[in-house]
Amino acid sequence: MSLPLKNKVALITGASRGLGAGMALTLASEGASVMLIYTSASSTPKVESLISEITSLPHTPLATSVRTDLSSPSAPSTILSALKSWLGESFALDILINNAGTELNAPLGTITTDDFAKVYDLNVRAPLLLTQALLPHLATRNARIINISSVGGRFGFPGLGLYCSSKAALESLTRCWARELGGNGTTVNCVAPGPVQSDMLDKIPKGIIEMQKRQTPVENRLGEVDEVAAIVAWLAGEKSSWVSGQVISASGGWAMY
């Protein structure tokens, strides 16, 4: 059995469902030990089931979870304490996946300051503060930081101004961090999925989803979680060592960068 991520430790935010859960399972299937970060108490049964599935894999990878509100500035310290309890004070994190995010359908004329804070606190501030807190604990060589954006980061959709602009901000942070952190082999990249079959589609206007399906060159269909997770796993491994500062569109050709 090939385990390209054996002995690696990965942290995935937004890992209770959809893309985050798929990424966690894929990384664990390739040998990584994983910490799953999630927010809602209602998601605890899903996370516990996912951990059971992961630890039941033939190579018995380690898995644990932390429930915390990533939109709170105190979340990074909660996660850091949990990592130290799990792996020891001098732990090294090999792979950080900033996946957690939120969407809000609000036309320009209706956006409030609370709306702005809700989207930007989770989609921009949270990955910044978490990555900052974990910097001293990233592996000294060849760490991987992978931010999850959206095709919306480069395209405008009616009513999704906050969401799209927040993802554009995350992509810009990706490029800046790649410049700052590459000296020891650390890479920082971004994956920008198009619509993927998951419950997150419920938050996207149906007209946008249908339009993207029709305009997707590959089979005029939505993506699957496993297809995006495979790209993330490749970026997390050693074979992507010469790729950094990039935004990879995982959209069946709908968005071509």
PDB file of C-alpha atoms in Angstrom:
ATOM      1  CA  MET A   1       0.000   0.000   0.000  1.00  0.00           C
ATOM      2  CA  SER A   2       1.367   3.402  -1.012  1.00  0.00           C
ATOM      3  CA  LEU A   3       1.287   5.916   1.837  1.00  0.00           C
ATOM      4  CA  PRO A   4       2.870   9.111   0.484  1.00  0.00           C
ATOM      5  CA  LEU A   5       1.851  11.086   3.587  1.00  0.00           C
ATOM      6  CA  LYS A   6       3.053   8.556   6.153  1.00  0.00           C
ATOM      7  CA  ASN A   7       4.358  10.213   9.349  1.00  0.00           C
ATOM      8  CA  LYS A   8       2.826  13.555   8.336  1.00  0.00           C
ATOM      9  CA  VAL A   9       0.451  15.511  10.581  1.00  0.00           C
ATOM     10  CA  ALA A  10      -2.367  17.480   8.981  1.00  0.00           C
ATOM     11  CA  LEU A  11      -4.896  19.944  10.368  1.00  0.00           C
ATOM     12  CA  ILE A  12      -8.094  20.583   8.415  1.00  0.00           C
ATOM     13  CA  THR A  13     -10.606  23.279   9.316  1.00  0.00           C
ATOM     14  CA  GLY A  14     -14.261  22.940   8.402  1.00  0.00           C
ATOM     15  CA  ALA A  15     -13.813  19.180   8.525  1.00  0.00           C
ATOM     16  CA  SER A  16     -17.222  17.974   9.651  1.00  0.00           C
ATOM     17  CA  ARG A  17     -18.754  17.625   6.195  1.00  0.00           C
ATOM     18  CA  GLY A  18     -18.418  18.203   2.482  1.00  0.00           C
ATOM     19  CA  LEU A  19     -15.000  19.100   1.147  1.00  0.00           C
ATOM     20  CA  GLY A  20     -13.359  19.266   4.574  1.00  0.00           C
ATOM     21  CA  ALA A  21     -14.449  15.770   5.536  1.00  0.00           C
ATOM     22  CA  GLY A  22     -13.404  14.452   2.140  1.00  0.00           C
ATOM     23  CA  MET A  23      -9.977  16.044   2.437  1.00  0.00           C
ATOM     24  CA  ALA A  24      -9.471  14.616   5.915  1.00  0.00           C
ATOM     25  CA  LEU A  25     -10.361  11.106   4.774  1.00  0.00           C
ATOM     26  CA  THR A  26      -8.172  11.337   1.677  1.00  0.00           C
ATOM     27  CA  LEU A  27      -5.129  12.609   3.591  1.00  0.00           C
ATOM     28  CA  ALA A  28      -5.595   9.917   6.225  1.00  0.00           C
ATOM     29  CA  SER A  29      -5.944   7.292   3.487  1.00  0.00           C
ATOM     30  CA  GLU A  30      -2.521   8.384   2.250  1.00  0.00           C
ATOM     31  CA  GLY A  31      -0.988   7.972   5.699  1.00  0.00           C
ATOM     32  CA  ALA A  32      -1.385  11.300   7.487  1.00  0.00           C
ATOM     33  CA  SER A  33      -2.520  11.728  11.069  1.00  0.00           C
ATOM     34  CA  VAL A  34      -5.307  14.305  11.073  1.00  0.00           C
ATOM     35  CA  MET A  35      -6.872  16.849  13.403  1.00  0.00           C
ATOM     36  CA  LEU A  36     -10.384  17.867  12.394  1.00  0.00           C
ATOM     37  CA  ILE A  37     -11.608  21.346  13.317  1.00  0.00           C
ATOM     38  CA  TYR A  38     -15.338  22.048  13.351  1.00  0.00           C
ATOM     39  CA  THR A  39     -17.761  24.534  14.877  1.00  0.00           C
ATOM     40  CA  SER A  40     -21.278  23.275  15.509  1.00  0.00           C
ATOM     41  CA  ALA A  41     -22.236  20.904  18.305  1.00  0.00           C
ATOM     42  CA  SER A  42     -24.753  19.377  15.909  1.00  0.00           C
ATOM     43  CA  SER A  43     -21.830  18.222  13.755  1.00  0.00           C
ATOM     44  CA  THR A  44     -20.230  16.187  16.551  1.00  0.00           C
ATOM     45  CA  PRO A  45     -21.848  12.864  15.529  1.00  0.00           C
ATOM     46  CA  LYS A  46     -20.610  13.345  11.945  1.00  0.00           C
ATOM     47  CA  VAL A  47     -17.094  14.083  13.154  1.00  0.00           C
ATOM     48  CA  GLU A  48     -17.081  11.100  15.501  1.00  0.00           C
ATOM     49  CA  SER A  49     -18.232   8.867  12.647  1.00  0.00           C
ATOM     50  CA  LEU A  50     -15.508  10.241  10.381  1.00  0.00           C
ATOM     51  CA  ILE A  51     -12.842   9.665  13.028  1.00  0.00           C
ATOM     52  CA  SER A  52     -14.050   6.090  13.429  1.00  0.00           C
ATOM     53  CA  GLU A  53     -13.821   5.586   9.663  1.00  0.00           C
ATOM     54  CA  ILE A  54     -10.316   7.044   9.559  1.00  0.00           C
ATOM     55  CA  THR A  55      -8.922   5.071  12.480  1.00  0.00           C
ATOM     56  CA  SER A  56     -10.409   1.885  11.018  1.00  0.00           C
ATOM     57  CA  LEU A  57      -8.283   2.176   7.875  1.00  0.00           C
ATOM     58  CA  PRO A  58      -5.807  -0.724   7.463  1.00  0.00           C
ATOM     59  CA  HIS A  59      -2.778   1.388   8.428  1.00  0.00           C
ATOM     60  CA  THR A  60      -4.637   2.809  11.492  1.00  0.00           C
ATOM     61  CA  PRO A  61      -3.827   6.522  11.169  1.00  0.00           C
ATOM     62  CA  LEU A  62      -4.358   8.764  14.172  1.00  0.00           C
ATOM     63  CA  ALA A  63      -7.285  11.173  14.210  1.00  0.00           C
ATOM     64  CA  THR A  64      -8.730  13.635  16.681  1.00  0.00           C
ATOM     65  CA  SER A  65     -10.984  16.684  16.639  1.00  0.00           C
ATOM     66  CA  VAL A  66     -11.486  20.107  18.187  1.00  0.00           C
ATOM     67  CA  ARG A  67     -14.755  22.018  18.285  1.00  0.00           C
ATOM     68  CA  THR A  68     -14.201  25.762  18.267  1.00  0.00           C
ATOM     69  CA  ASP A  69     -15.623  28.846  16.586  1.00  0.00           C
ATOM     70  CA  LEU A  70     -12.981  29.869  14.069  1.00  0.00           C
ATOM     71  CA  SER A  71     -14.553  33.292  13.650  1.00  0.00           C
ATOM     72  CA  SER A  72     -13.455  34.067  17.219  1.00  0.00           C
ATOM     73  CA  PRO A  73      -9.927  35.463  17.689  1.00  0.00           C
ATOM     74  CA  SER A  74      -9.445  33.003  20.571  1.00  0.00           C
ATOM     75  CA  ALA A  75      -9.849  29.933  18.344  1.00  0.00           C
ATOM     76  CA  PRO A  76      -6.152  29.619  17.393  1.00  0.00           C
ATOM     77  CA  SER A  77      -5.087  29.362  21.043  1.00  0.00           C
ATOM     78  CA  THR A  78      -7.721  26.665  21.633  1.00  0.00           C
ATOM     79  CA  ILE A  79      -6.421  24.690  18.657  1.00  0.00           C
ATOM     80  CA  LEU A  80      -2.801  25.191  19.670  1.00  0.00           C
ATOM     81  CA  SER A  81      -3.493  23.859  23.160  1.00  0.00           C
ATOM     82  CA  ALA A  82      -5.252  20.826  21.700  1.00  0.00           C
ATOM     83  CA  LEU A  83      -2.338  20.103  19.368  1.00  0.00           C
ATOM     84  CA  LYS A  84       0.107  20.250  22.271  1.00  0.00           C
ATOM     85  CA  SER A  85      -2.067  17.896  24.310  1.00  0.00           C
ATOM     86  CA  TRP A  86      -2.300  15.487  21.380  1.00  0.00           C
ATOM     87  CA  LEU A  87       1.257  15.574  20.043  1.00  0.00           C
ATOM     88  CA  GLY A  88       3.368  17.144  22.791  1.00  0.00           C
ATOM     89  CA  GLU A  89       4.692  20.635  23.446  1.00  0.00           C
ATOM     90  CA  SER A  90       7.257  20.503  20.632  1.00  0.00           C
ATOM     91  CA  PHE A  91       4.929  19.140  17.952  1.00  0.00           C
ATOM     92  CA  ALA A  92       5.515  19.788  14.252  1.00  0.00           C
ATOM     93  CA  LEU A  93       2.641  20.354  11.847  1.00  0.00           C
ATOM     94  CA  ASP A  94       3.317  19.290   8.265  1.00  0.00           C
ATOM     95  CA  ILE A  95       0.066  20.211   6.525  1.00  0.00           C
ATOM     96  CA  LEU A  96      -2.391  23.026   7.260  1.00  0.00           C
ATOM     97  CA  ILE A  97      -5.603  23.201   5.248  1.00  0.00           C
ATOM     98  CA  ASN A  98      -7.630  26.371   5.743  1.00  0.00           C
ATOM     99  CA  ASN A  99     -10.944  25.115   4.434  1.00  0.00           C
ATOM    100  CA  ALA A 100     -13.611  26.556   6.750  1.00  0.00           C
ATOM    101  CA  GLY A 101     -15.711  29.279   5.205  1.00  0.00           C
ATOM    102  CA  THR A 102     -19.173  30.722   4.926  1.00  0.00           C
ATOM    103  CA  GLU A 103     -21.359  32.175   2.197  1.00  0.00           C
ATOM    104  CA  LEU A 104     -23.977  34.891   2.300  1.00  0.00           C
ATOM    105  CA  ASN A 105     -26.388  35.843  -0.462  1.00  0.00           C
ATOM    106  CA  ALA A 106     -26.817  39.591   0.017  1.00  0.00           C
ATOM    107  CA  PRO A 107     -27.111  42.164  -2.784  1.00  0.00           C
ATOM    108  CA  LEU A 108     -25.049  45.330  -2.399  1.00  0.00           C
ATOM    109  CA  GLY A 109     -27.947  47.463  -1.190  1.00  0.00           C
ATOM    110  CA  THR A 110     -28.710  45.118   1.710  1.00  0.00           C
ATOM    111  CA  ILE A 111     -25.231  44.388   3.112  1.00  0.00           C
ATOM    112  CA  THR A 112     -24.730  45.380   6.758  1.00  0.00           C
ATOM    113  CA  THR A 113     -21.583  45.698   8.835  1.00  0.00           C
ATOM    114  CA  ASP A 114     -22.631  42.530  10.644  1.00  0.00           C
ATOM    115  CA  ASP A 115     -22.839  40.732   7.297  1.00  0.00           C
ATOM    116  CA  PHE A 116     -19.347  41.925   6.428  1.00  0.00           C
ATOM    117  CA  ALA A 117     -17.954  40.765   9.763  1.00  0.00           C
ATOM    118  CA  LYS A 118     -19.647  37.365   9.506  1.00  0.00           C
ATOM    119  CA  VAL A 119     -18.082  36.583   6.135  1.00  0.00           C
ATOM    120  CA  TYR A 120     -14.673  38.200   6.537  1.00  0.00           C
ATOM    121  CA  ASP A 121     -14.088  37.022  10.104  1.00  0.00           C
ATOM    122  CA  LEU A 122     -14.348  33.394   8.999  1.00  0.00           C
ATOM    123  CA  ASN A 123     -13.142  33.517   5.404  1.00  0.00           C
ATOM    124  CA  VAL A 124     -10.176  35.872   5.827  1.00  0.00           C
ATOM    125  CA  ARG A 125      -9.305  36.690   9.429  1.00  0.00           C
ATOM    126  CA  ALA A 126      -9.626  33.105  10.686  1.00  0.00           C
ATOM    127  CA  PRO A 127      -7.098  31.535   8.277  1.00  0.00           C
ATOM    128  CA  LEU A 128      -4.733  34.446   8.827  1.00  0.00           C
ATOM    129  CA  LEU A 129      -4.790  34.189  12.627  1.00  0.00           C
ATOM    130  CA  LEU A 130      -4.628  30.384  12.646  1.00  0.00           C
ATOM    131  CA  THR A 131      -1.720  30.246  10.214  1.00  0.00           C
ATOM    132  CA  GLN A 132       0.058  32.950  12.206  1.00  0.00           C
ATOM    133  CA  ALA A 133      -0.407  31.034  15.468  1.00  0.00           C
ATOM    134  CA  LEU A 134       0.885  27.801  13.954  1.00  0.00           C
ATOM    135  CA  LEU A 135       3.935  29.300  12.225  1.00  0.00           C
ATOM    136  CA  PRO A 136       6.336  28.435  15.080  1.00  0.00           C
ATOM    137  CA  HIS A 137       5.139  24.835  14.908  1.00  0.00           C
ATOM    138  CA  LEU A 138       5.244  24.236  11.163  1.00  0.00           C
ATOM    139  CA  ALA A 139       7.681  21.540  10.093  1.00  0.00           C
ATOM    140  CA  THR A 140      11.148  23.026   9.690  1.00  0.00           C
ATOM    141  CA  ARG A 141      11.334  21.674   6.130  1.00  0.00           C
ATOM    142  CA  ASN A 142       8.750  21.347   3.369  1.00  0.00           C
ATOM    143  CA  ALA A 143       5.573  22.272   5.244  1.00  0.00           C
ATOM    144  CA  ARG A 144       2.405  22.644   3.203  1.00  0.00           C
ATOM    145  CA  ILE A 145      -0.253  25.334   3.600  1.00  0.00           C
ATOM    146  CA  ILE A 146      -3.316  24.915   1.400  1.00  0.00           C
ATOM    147  CA  ASN A 147      -6.088  27.501   1.378  1.00  0.00           C
ATOM    148  CA  ILE A 148      -9.482  26.647  -0.068  1.00  0.00           C
ATOM    149  CA  SER A 149     -10.928  29.438  -2.158  1.00  0.00           C
ATOM    150  CA  SER A 150     -13.611  29.315  -4.856  1.00  0.00           C
ATOM    151  CA  VAL A 151     -13.996  30.155  -8.518  1.00  0.00           C
ATOM    152  CA  GLY A 152     -15.949  33.080  -7.090  1.00  0.00           C
ATOM    153  CA  GLY A 153     -12.636  34.642  -6.080  1.00  0.00           C
ATOM    154  CA  ARG A 154     -12.092  35.679  -9.699  1.00  0.00           C
ATOM    155  CA  PHE A 155     -15.641  35.957 -10.999  1.00  0.00           C
ATOM    156  CA  GLY A 156     -18.533  38.169  -9.999  1.00  0.00           C
ATOM    157  CA  PHE A 157     -21.904  36.701  -9.092  1.00  0.00           C
ATOM    158  CA  PRO A 158     -24.997  38.744  -8.183  1.00  0.00           C
ATOM    159  CA  GLY A 159     -25.559  38.837  -4.443  1.00  0.00           C
ATOM    160  CA  LEU A 160     -22.257  37.175  -3.585  1.00  0.00           C
ATOM    161  CA  GLY A 161     -20.058  40.259  -3.320  1.00  0.00           C
ATOM    162  CA  LEU A 162     -18.922  39.548   0.239  1.00  0.00           C
ATOM    163  CA  TYR A 163     -18.202  35.889  -0.449  1.00  0.00           C
ATOM    164  CA  CYS A 164     -16.388  36.435  -3.746  1.00  0.00           C
ATOM    165  CA  SER A 165     -14.287  39.318  -2.442  1.00  0.00           C
ATOM    166  CA  SER A 166     -13.335  37.363   0.690  1.00  0.00           C
ATOM    167  CA  LYS A 167     -12.061  34.507  -1.469  1.00  0.00           C
ATOM    168  CA  ALA A 168     -10.093  36.963  -3.600  1.00  0.00           C
ATOM    169  CA  ALA A 169      -8.499  38.206  -0.381  1.00  0.00           C
ATOM    170  CA  LEU A 170      -7.581  34.645   0.612  1.00  0.00           C
ATOM    171  CA  GLU A 171      -5.966  34.062  -2.772  1.00  0.00           C
ATOM    172  CA  SER A 172      -3.918  37.235  -2.344  1.00  0.00           C
ATOM    173  CA  LEU A 173      -2.794  36.103   1.110  1.00  0.00           C
ATOM    174  CA  THR A 174      -1.755  32.806  -0.473  1.00  0.00           C
ATOM    175  CA  ARG A 175       0.613  34.573  -2.862  1.00  0.00           C
ATOM    176  CA  CYS A 176       2.063  36.783  -0.132  1.00  0.00           C
ATOM    177  CA  TRP A 177       2.642  33.856   2.241  1.00  0.00           C
ATOM    178  CA  ALA A 178       4.286  31.853  -0.534  1.00  0.00           C
ATOM    179  CA  ARG A 179       6.805  34.683  -0.952  1.00  0.00           C
ATOM    180  CA  GLU A 180       7.392  34.954   2.785  1.00  0.00           C
ATOM    181  CA  LEU A 181       7.655  31.293   3.776  1.00  0.00           C
ATOM    182  CA  GLY A 182       9.357  29.510   0.896  1.00  0.00           C
ATOM    183  CA  GLY A 183      12.927  29.701   2.174  1.00  0.00           C
ATOM    184  CA  ASN A 184      12.829  26.308   3.899  1.00  0.00           C
ATOM    185  CA  GLY A 185      10.795  24.507   1.257  1.00  0.00           C
ATOM    186  CA  THR A 186       7.393  25.481   2.639  1.00  0.00           C
ATOM    187  CA  THR A 187       4.799  25.878  -0.101  1.00  0.00           C
ATOM    188  CA  VAL A 188       1.561  27.828   0.064  1.00  0.00           C
ATOM    189  CA  ASN A 189      -1.125  27.179  -2.515  1.00  0.00           C
ATOM    190  CA  CYS A 190      -4.831  27.612  -3.032  1.00  0.00           C
ATOM    191  CA  VAL A 191      -7.487  25.361  -4.533  1.00  0.00           C
ATOM    192  CA  ALA A 192     -10.527  27.074  -6.034  1.00  0.00           C
ATOM    193  CA  PRO A 193     -13.382  24.597  -6.513  1.00  0.00           C
ATOM    194  CA  GLY A 194     -16.405  25.158  -8.667  1.00  0.00           C
ATOM    195  CA  PRO A 195     -19.752  23.781  -7.457  1.00  0.00           C
ATOM    196  CA  VAL A 196     -19.239  20.406  -5.791  1.00  0.00           C
ATOM    197  CA  GLN A 197     -21.885  17.866  -4.823  1.00  0.00           C
ATOM    198  CA  SER A 198     -22.335  18.578  -1.100  1.00  0.00           C
ATOM    199  CA  ASP A 199     -24.774  20.208   1.285  1.00  0.00           C
ATOM    200  CA  MET A 200     -22.922  23.502   0.864  1.00  0.00           C
ATOM    201  CA  LEU A 201     -24.721  23.897  -2.468  1.00  0.00           C
ATOM    202  CA  ASP A 202     -27.836  24.815  -0.496  1.00  0.00           C
ATOM    203  CA  LYS A 203     -26.294  28.231   0.190  1.00  0.00           C
ATOM    204  CA  ILE A 204     -25.598  29.054  -3.468  1.00  0.00           C
ATOM    205  CA  PRO A 205     -28.386  30.469  -5.653  1.00  0.00           C
ATOM    206  CA  LYS A 206     -29.734  27.669  -7.848  1.00  0.00           C
ATOM    207  CA  GLY A 207     -29.462  29.785 -10.983  1.00  0.00           C
ATOM    208  CA  ILE A 208     -25.705  30.130 -10.511  1.00  0.00           C
ATOM    209  CA  ILE A 209     -25.286  26.382 -10.047  1.00  0.00           C
ATOM    210  CA  GLU A 210     -27.278  25.532 -13.173  1.00  0.00           C
ATOM    211  CA  MET A 211     -25.409  28.144 -15.211  1.00  0.00           C
ATOM    212  CA  GLN A 212     -22.050  26.716 -14.139  1.00  0.00           C
ATOM    213  CA  LYS A 213     -23.146  23.169 -14.953  1.00  0.00           C
ATOM    214  CA  ARG A 214     -24.161  24.184 -18.472  1.00  0.00           C
ATOM    215  CA  GLN A 215     -20.891  26.038 -19.028  1.00  0.00           C
ATOM    216  CA  THR A 216     -18.569  23.368 -17.587  1.00  0.00           C
ATOM    217  CA  PRO A 217     -16.565  21.768 -20.434  1.00  0.00           C
ATOM    218  CA  VAL A 218     -16.066  18.474 -18.602  1.00  0.00           C
ATOM    219  CA  GLU A 219     -19.366  16.627 -18.964  1.00  0.00           C
ATOM    220  CA  ASN A 220     -21.529  19.639 -18.029  1.00  0.00           C
ATOM    221  CA  ARG A 221     -21.655  18.444 -14.437  1.00  0.00           C
ATOM    222  CA  LEU A 222     -20.880  19.372 -10.859  1.00  0.00           C
ATOM    223  CA  GLY A 223     -17.677  18.215  -9.233  1.00  0.00           C
ATOM    224  CA  GLU A 224     -17.309  15.485  -6.649  1.00  0.00           C
ATOM    225  CA  VAL A 225     -15.688  15.907  -3.247  1.00  0.00           C
ATOM    226  CA  ASP A 226     -13.122  13.201  -4.034  1.00  0.00           C
ATOM    227  CA  GLU A 227     -11.975  15.063  -7.152  1.00  0.00           C
ATOM    228  CA  VAL A 228     -11.105  18.172  -5.158  1.00  0.00           C
ATOM    229  CA  ALA A 229      -9.624  16.174  -2.268  1.00  0.00           C
ATOM    230  CA  ALA A 230      -7.230  14.449  -4.678  1.00  0.00           C
ATOM    231  CA  ILE A 231      -5.824  17.819  -5.770  1.00  0.00           C
ATOM    232  CA  VAL A 232      -5.378  18.862  -2.145  1.00  0.00           C
ATOM    233  CA  ALA A 233      -3.602  15.583  -1.353  1.00  0.00           C
ATOM    234  CA  TRP A 234      -1.197  16.135  -4.239  1.00  0.00           C
ATOM    235  CA  LEU A 235      -0.394  19.650  -3.025  1.00  0.00           C
ATOM    236  CA  ALA A 236       0.139  18.229   0.472  1.00  0.00           C
ATOM    237  CA  GLY A 237       2.739  15.742  -0.746  1.00  0.00           C
ATOM    238  CA  GLU A 238       6.350  15.883  -1.850  1.00  0.00           C
ATOM    239  CA  LYS A 239       5.585  15.637  -5.574  1.00  0.00           C
ATOM    240  CA  SER A 240       4.263  19.209  -5.566  1.00  0.00           C
ATOM    241  CA  SER A 241       7.465  20.671  -4.085  1.00  0.00           C
ATOM    242  CA  TRP A 242       8.064  23.068  -7.012  1.00  0.00           C
ATOM    243  CA  VAL A 243       4.546  24.520  -6.923  1.00  0.00           C
ATOM    244  CA  SER A 244       3.865  27.512  -4.677  1.00  0.00           C
ATOM    245  CA  GLY A 245       1.820  30.688  -4.739  1.00  0.00           C
ATOM    246  CA  GLN A 246      -0.657  29.140  -7.159  1.00  0.00           C
ATOM    247  CA  VAL A 247      -4.438  29.031  -7.357  1.00  0.00           C
ATOM    248  CA  ILE A 248      -5.582  25.766  -8.924  1.00  0.00           C
ATOM    249  CA  SER A 249      -9.052  25.838 -10.417  1.00  0.00           C
ATOM    250  CA  ALA A 250     -10.917  22.596  -9.694  1.00  0.00           C
ATOM    251  CA  SER A 251     -13.962  23.311 -11.805  1.00  0.00           C
ATOM    252  CA  GLY A 252     -14.012  20.967 -14.792  1.00  0.00           C
ATOM    253  CA  GLY A 253     -12.650  23.774 -16.939  1.00  0.00           C
ATOM    254  CA  TRP A 254     -15.368  26.290 -16.064  1.00  0.00           C
ATOM    255  CA  ALA A 255     -12.736  28.675 -14.709  1.00  0.00           C
ATOM    256  CA  MET A 256      -9.470  28.647 -16.642  1.00  0.00           C
ATOM    257  CA  TYR A 257      -6.650  30.670 -15.079  1.00  0.00           C
TER     258      TYR A 257
END
